[in-house]
Amino acid sequence: MATFGEFLRNERIKKGLTQSDFGQIFGIIMTDMSKIENGHKKFPPANLEKLAEFLEMDFAKVKNLFVAEILVEKAHKYKCSDDVFSVAESQSKYIKEKNVKQAVMKF
Amino acid sequence: MATFGEFLRNERIKKGLTQSDFGQIFGIIMTDMSKIENGHKKFPPANLEKLAEFLEMDFAKVKNLFVAEILVEKAHKYKCSDDVFSVAESQSKYIKEKNVKQAVMKF
DNA sequence: GTCGTCTTGCTAAATTAATGGCAAGTTATG
DNA sequence: CATAACTTGCCATTAATTTAGCAAGACGAC
């Protein structure tokens, strides 16, 4: 498992492209591609779908990699242990269940 | 597993306090306590430690509940499946490992 | 009805985060 | 050294998120 930036770099190199070439596809200049690969800047979310197409990967997987990096940043900002992610998963499931129940109640 | 807001509400009710009473301890007015319990507002992070003391709970656990809610919000904003949390956990571990290796390399 | 408790909506202000673009510097290679 | 590829720092602008505070409404108990 790598960061989103490293993932991008790997895929780019697999295809034998420079940051400049690769960026051009998504309208990103080279210096920004560098920042993105090194985690100093975010890949533009609006281009994630196009990115998935280009890499011939499942959009959801690409998006997960992207969003995961944002979550990791947040967790580190608050100096949380990695437990926080499974707590979050439980919470998310709990909320979804709750929403289902409420939706059912409406009928 | 409940949301942070529900957790707060449960603890408050266990102690037989109103939102007004409970809020006063942390300098939060009643209407804000309501919003916090219902997830429309964030509990002030600077008070998390005090909260843990008051509830006689481990600070890290309270913080995890708090931060998890933030992560869940982000994940939902991007309409991610719950897989994203385990991806994030892997990424986080990966980054920590990488940092260790780099730290070692310095010497 | 009225009191206490709680919920919600709204908006302006403030805080925080993200972005774009340029400039300077590194590294590897011929 | 010259070039291509890449990295980083800085800063002004913009965008996004949070917050505070007030007002009004809901709900149950008495």
GROMACS .gro file of C-alpha atoms (C1' of nucleotides) in nm:
model
  274
    1MET     CA    1   0.000   0.000   0.000
    2ALA     CA    2   0.138   0.334  -0.104
    3THR     CA    3   0.022   0.692  -0.081
    4PHE     CA    4  -0.192   0.834  -0.357
    5GLY     CA    5   0.103   1.035  -0.485
    6GLU     CA    6   0.327   0.733  -0.503
    7PHE     CA    7   0.053   0.540  -0.673
    8LEU     CA    8   0.029   0.811  -0.937
    9ARG     CA    9   0.403   0.814  -0.983
   10ASN     CA   10   0.417   0.440  -1.028
   11GLU     CA   11   0.141   0.439  -1.285
   12ARG     CA   12   0.300   0.728  -1.469
   13ILE     CA   13   0.636   0.556  -1.488
   14LYS     CA   14   0.474   0.230  -1.595
   15LYS     CA   15   0.350   0.422  -1.894
   16GLY     CA   16   0.687   0.581  -1.952
   17LEU     CA   17   0.557   0.933  -1.921
   18THR     CA   18   0.719   1.242  -1.771
   19GLN     CA   19   0.533   1.450  -1.516
   20SER     CA   20   0.490   1.703  -1.792
   21ASP     CA   21   0.332   1.452  -2.034
   22PHE     CA   22   0.114   1.298  -1.770
   23GLY     CA   23  -0.002   1.629  -1.633
   24GLN     CA   24  -0.095   1.757  -1.975
   25ILE     CA   25  -0.369   1.494  -2.000
   26PHE     CA   26  -0.542   1.646  -1.700
   27GLY     CA   27  -0.440   2.007  -1.749
   28ILE     CA   28  -0.184   2.005  -1.469
   29ILE     CA   29   0.154   2.171  -1.511
   30MET     CA   30   0.469   1.982  -1.426
   31THR     CA   31   0.549   2.160  -1.103
   32ASP     CA   32   0.207   2.076  -0.973
   33MET     CA   33   0.241   1.713  -1.078
   34SER     CA   34   0.554   1.704  -0.870
   35LYS     CA   35   0.374   1.850  -0.572
   36ILE     CA   36   0.090   1.604  -0.616
   37GLU     CA   37   0.320   1.303  -0.635
   38ASN     CA   38   0.498   1.421  -0.323
   39GLY     CA   39   0.180   1.490  -0.133
   40HIS     CA   40   0.218   1.867  -0.116
   41LYS     CA   41  -0.091   1.927  -0.320
   42LYS     CA   42  -0.414   1.749  -0.405
   43PHE     CA   43  -0.495   1.594  -0.736
   44PRO     CA   44  -0.803   1.781  -0.862
   45PRO     CA   45  -1.098   1.566  -0.751
   46ALA     CA   46  -1.300   1.660  -1.058
   47ASN     CA   47  -1.043   1.470  -1.266
   48LEU     CA   48  -1.052   1.148  -1.067
   49GLU     CA   49  -1.294   0.983  -1.303
   50LYS     CA   50  -1.085   1.073  -1.605
   51LEU     CA   51  -0.780   0.946  -1.421
   52ALA     CA   52  -0.944   0.611  -1.354
   53GLU     CA   53  -1.032   0.580  -1.722
   54PHE     CA   54  -0.682   0.666  -1.827
   55LEU     CA   55  -0.535   0.410  -1.591
   56GLU     CA   56  -0.804   0.159  -1.683
   57MET     CA   57  -0.886   0.110  -1.319
   58ASP     CA   58  -1.203   0.096  -1.118
   59PHE     CA   59  -1.310   0.449  -1.033
   60ALA     CA   60  -1.407   0.354  -0.679
   61LYS     CA   61  -1.060   0.217  -0.613
   62VAL     CA   62  -0.886   0.526  -0.740
   63LYS     CA   63  -1.120   0.742  -0.538
   64ASN     CA   64  -1.058   0.536  -0.226
   65LEU     CA   65  -0.685   0.586  -0.260
   66PHE     CA   66  -0.739   0.955  -0.304
   67VAL     CA   67  -0.978   1.000  -0.013
   68ALA     CA   68  -0.778   0.771   0.213
   69GLU     CA   69  -0.489   1.013   0.191
   70ILE     CA   70  -0.714   1.295   0.307
   71LEU     CA   71  -0.832   1.085   0.601
   72VAL     CA   72  -0.477   1.000   0.696
   73GLU     CA   73  -0.388   1.369   0.699
   74LYS     CA   74  -0.677   1.442   0.934
   75ALA     CA   75  -0.588   1.157   1.166
   76HIS     CA   76  -0.227   1.272   1.186
   77LYS     CA   77  -0.333   1.628   1.245
   78TYR     CA   78  -0.510   1.515   1.561
   79LYS     CA   79  -0.229   1.272   1.645
   80CYS     CA   80  -0.462   0.976   1.653
   81SER     CA   81  -0.351   0.617   1.658
   82ASP     CA   82  -0.446   0.402   1.360
   83ASP     CA   83  -0.734   0.268   1.567
   84VAL     CA   84  -0.926   0.573   1.461
   85PHE     CA   85  -0.987   0.425   1.118
   86SER     CA   86  -1.168   0.119   1.242
   87VAL     CA   87  -1.363   0.335   1.484
   88ALA     CA   88  -1.461   0.546   1.186
   89GLU     CA   89  -1.563   0.240   0.990
   90SER     CA   90  -1.787   0.124   1.272
   91GLN     CA   91  -1.940   0.469   1.301
   92SER     CA   92  -2.004   0.485   0.932
   93LYS     CA   93  -2.179   0.150   0.934
   94TYR     CA   94  -2.377   0.251   1.237
   95ILE     CA   95  -2.495   0.569   1.069
   96LYS     CA   96  -2.597   0.385   0.755
   97GLU     CA   97  -2.798   0.135   0.957
   98LYS     CA   98  -2.963   0.415   1.144
   99ASN     CA   99  -3.058   0.587   0.821
  100VAL     CA  100  -3.211   0.269   0.688
  101LYS     CA  101  -3.420   0.231   1.000
  102GLN     CA  102  -3.539   0.589   0.979
  103ALA     CA  103  -3.620   0.552   0.613
  104VAL     CA  104  -3.826   0.245   0.692
  105MET     CA  105  -4.008   0.427   0.970
  106LYS     CA  106  -4.132   0.686   0.725
  107PHE     CA  107  -4.353   0.431   0.551
  108MET     CA  108  -2.081   0.199   1.822
  109ALA     CA  109  -2.249   0.535   1.813
  110THR     CA  110  -2.165   0.876   1.677
  111PHE     CA  111  -1.969   1.117   1.893
  112GLY     CA  112  -2.281   1.321   1.952
  113GLU     CA  113  -2.479   1.021   2.068
  114PHE     CA  114  -2.191   0.915   2.287
  115LEU     CA  115  -2.195   1.258   2.451
  116ARG     CA  116  -2.569   1.244   2.499
  117ASN     CA  117  -2.553   0.902   2.660
  118GLU     CA  118  -2.281   1.007   2.899
  119ARG     CA  119  -2.465   1.323   2.986
  120ILE     CA  120  -2.787   1.138   3.061
  121LYS     CA  121  -2.601   0.876   3.265
  122LYS     CA  122  -2.496   1.163   3.487
  123GLY     CA  123  -2.847   1.302   3.495
  124LEU     CA  124  -2.748   1.638   3.352
  125THR     CA  125  -2.933   1.868   3.114
  126GLN     CA  126  -2.760   2.001   2.804
  127SER     CA  127  -2.742   2.330   2.988
  128ASP     CA  128  -2.568   2.181   3.294
  129PHE     CA  129  -2.333   1.972   3.090
  130GLY     CA  130  -2.244   2.253   2.855
  131GLN     CA  131  -2.166   2.488   3.140
  132ILE     CA  132  -1.873   2.270   3.242
  133PHE     CA  133  -1.709   2.335   2.909
  134GLY     CA  134  -1.841   2.682   2.843
  135ILE     CA  135  -2.091   2.570   2.581
  136ILE     CA  136  -2.440   2.713   2.573
  137MET     CA  137  -2.738   2.484   2.554
  138THR     CA  138  -2.830   2.544   2.193
  139ASP     CA  139  -2.479   2.451   2.092
  140MET     CA  140  -2.484   2.138   2.305
  141SER     CA  141  -2.794   2.037   2.115
  142LYS     CA  142  -2.622   2.096   1.785
  143ILE     CA  143  -2.319   1.902   1.900
  144GLU     CA  144  -2.523   1.604   2.015
  145ASN     CA  145  -2.706   1.604   1.685
  146GLY     CA  146  -2.392   1.636   1.480
  147HIS     CA  147  -2.461   1.984   1.346
  148LYS     CA  148  -2.161   2.130   1.516
  149LYS     CA  149  -1.827   2.015   1.649
  150PHE     CA  150  -1.736   1.980   2.010
  151PRO     CA  151  -1.448   2.224   2.068
  152PRO     CA  152  -1.134   2.011   2.025
  153ALA     CA  153  -0.945   2.213   2.284
  154ASN     CA  154  -1.187   2.076   2.543
  155LEU     CA  155  -1.148   1.710   2.455
  156GLU     CA  156  -0.895   1.649   2.728
  157LYS     CA  157  -1.117   1.810   2.989
  158LEU     CA  158  -1.406   1.605   2.858
  159ALA     CA  159  -1.213   1.283   2.899
  160GLU     CA  160  -1.128   1.377   3.256
  161PHE     CA  161  -1.486   1.461   3.335
  162LEU     CA  162  -1.606   1.131   3.193
  163GLU     CA  163  -1.317   0.947   3.355
  164MET     CA  164  -1.226   0.795   3.024
  165ASP     CA  165  -0.907   0.746   2.832
  166PHE     CA  166  -0.830   1.063   2.639
  167ALA     CA  167  -0.720   0.871   2.331
  168LYS     CA  168  -1.052   0.689   2.316
  169VAL     CA  169  -1.254   1.005   2.343
  170LYS     CA  170  -1.038   1.167   2.080
  171ASN     CA  171  -1.077   0.870   1.849
  172LEU     CA  172  -1.454   0.894   1.872
  173PHE     CA  173  -1.433   1.263   1.794
  174VAL     CA  174  -1.195   1.234   1.502
  175ALA     CA  175  -1.370   0.929   1.362
  176GLU     CA  176  -1.679   1.140   1.311
  177ILE     CA  177  -1.478   1.389   1.109
  178LEU     CA  178  -1.337   1.108   0.895
  179VAL     CA  179  -1.683   0.967   0.836
  180GLU     CA  180  -1.805   1.306   0.718
  181LYS     CA  181  -1.521   1.327   0.468
  182ALA     CA  182  -1.580   0.977   0.338
  183HIS     CA  183  -1.950   1.046   0.290
  184LYS     CA  184  -1.876   1.375   0.120
  185TYR     CA  185  -1.684   1.184  -0.146
  186LYS     CA  186  -1.941   0.904  -0.147
  187CYS     CA  187  -1.682   0.641  -0.064
  188SER     CA  188  -1.762   0.292   0.047
  189ASP     CA  189  -1.651   0.191   0.394
  190ASP     CA  190  -1.350   0.025   0.235
  191VAL     CA  191  -1.186   0.363   0.237
  192PHE     CA  192  -1.118   0.337   0.610
  193SER     CA  193  -0.910   0.025   0.584
  194VAL     CA  194  -0.729   0.169   0.284
  195ALA     CA  195  -0.655   0.473   0.500
  196GLU     CA  196  -0.529   0.252   0.781
  197SER     CA  197  -0.292   0.076   0.545
  198GLN     CA  198  -0.170   0.406   0.405
  199SER     CA  199  -0.112   0.542   0.752
  200LYS     CA  200   0.091   0.240   0.853
  201TYR     CA  201   0.284   0.258   0.530
  202ILE     CA  202   0.372   0.622   0.588
  203LYS     CA  203   0.485   0.555   0.942
  204GLU     CA  204   0.710   0.272   0.825
  205LYS     CA  205   0.853   0.492   0.556
  206ASN     CA  206   0.929   0.765   0.807
  207VAL     CA  207   1.108   0.519   1.029
  208LYS     CA  208   1.324   0.402   0.742
  209GLN     CA  209   1.410   0.757   0.645
  210ALA     CA  210   1.493   0.844   1.003
  211VAL     CA  211   1.723   0.546   1.019
  212MET     CA  212   1.892   0.642   0.695
  213LYS     CA  213   1.995   0.973   0.845
  214PHE     CA  214   2.235   0.802   1.081
  215DG     C1'  215  -5.148   2.729   2.912
  216DT     C1'  216  -4.665   2.756   3.082
  217DC     C1'  217  -4.228   2.588   3.210
  218DG     C1'  218  -3.811   2.339   3.119
  219DT     C1'  219  -3.572   2.102   2.781
  220DC     C1'  220  -3.439   2.052   2.347
  221DT     C1'  221  -3.407   2.134   1.817
  222DT     C1'  222  -3.342   2.399   1.410
  223DG     C1'  223  -3.264   2.776   1.083
  224DC     C1'  224  -3.034   3.167   0.945
  225DT     C1'  225  -2.653   3.489   0.849
  226DA     C1'  226  -2.235   3.753   0.916
  227DA     C1'  227  -1.775   3.700   1.063
  228DA     C1'  228  -1.370   3.449   1.127
  229DT     C1'  229  -1.071   3.083   1.068
  230DT     C1'  230  -0.854   2.748   0.790
  231DA     C1'  231  -0.734   2.526   0.368
  232DA     C1'  232  -0.647   2.511  -0.128
  233DT     C1'  233  -0.479   2.700  -0.560
  234DG     C1'  234  -0.192   2.920  -0.919
  235DG     C1'  235   0.212   3.086  -1.065
  236DC     C1'  236   0.672   3.217  -1.051
  237DA     C1'  237   1.152   3.157  -0.915
  238DA     C1'  238   1.529   2.902  -0.761
  239DG     C1'  239   1.749   2.486  -0.678
  240DT     C1'  240   1.860   1.961  -0.727
  241DT     C1'  241   1.983   1.547  -0.968
  242DA     C1'  242   2.114   1.259  -1.336
  243DT     C1'  243   2.277   1.216  -1.794
  244DG     C1'  244   2.505   1.296  -2.207
  245DC     C1'  245   2.883   2.243  -1.874
  246DA     C1'  246   2.409   2.200  -2.075
  247DT     C1'  247   1.982   1.992  -2.074
  248DA     C1'  248   1.571   1.746  -1.915
  249DA     C1'  249   1.323   1.602  -1.537
  250DC     C1'  250   1.201   1.697  -1.110
  251DT     C1'  251   1.154   1.938  -0.630
  252DT     C1'  252   1.064   2.304  -0.327
  253DG     C1'  253   0.952   2.758  -0.133
  254DC     C1'  254   0.694   3.150  -0.130
  255DC     C1'  255   0.291   3.445  -0.144
  256DA     C1'  256  -0.132   3.653  -0.292
  257DT     C1'  257  -0.582   3.516  -0.398
  258DT     C1'  258  -0.976   3.239  -0.358
  259DA     C1'  259  -1.255   2.889  -0.176
  260DA     C1'  260  -1.434   2.614   0.184
  261DT     C1'  261  -1.539   2.532   0.646
  262DT     C1'  262  -1.649   2.673   1.121
  263DT     C1'  263  -1.828   2.953   1.443
  264DA     C1'  264  -2.123   3.268   1.715
  265DG     C1'  265  -2.540   3.445   1.820
  266DC     C1'  266  -3.007   3.526   1.791
  267DA     C1'  267  -3.479   3.387   1.687
  268DA     C1'  268  -3.839   3.072   1.663
  269DG     C1'  269  -4.051   2.643   1.705
  270DA     C1'  270  -4.140   2.153   1.906
  271DC     C1'  271  -4.243   1.845   2.276
  272DG     C1'  272  -4.369   1.652   2.713
  273DA     C1'  273  -4.482   1.720   3.201
  274DC     C1'  274  -4.745   1.948   3.510
   0.00000   0.00000   0.00000
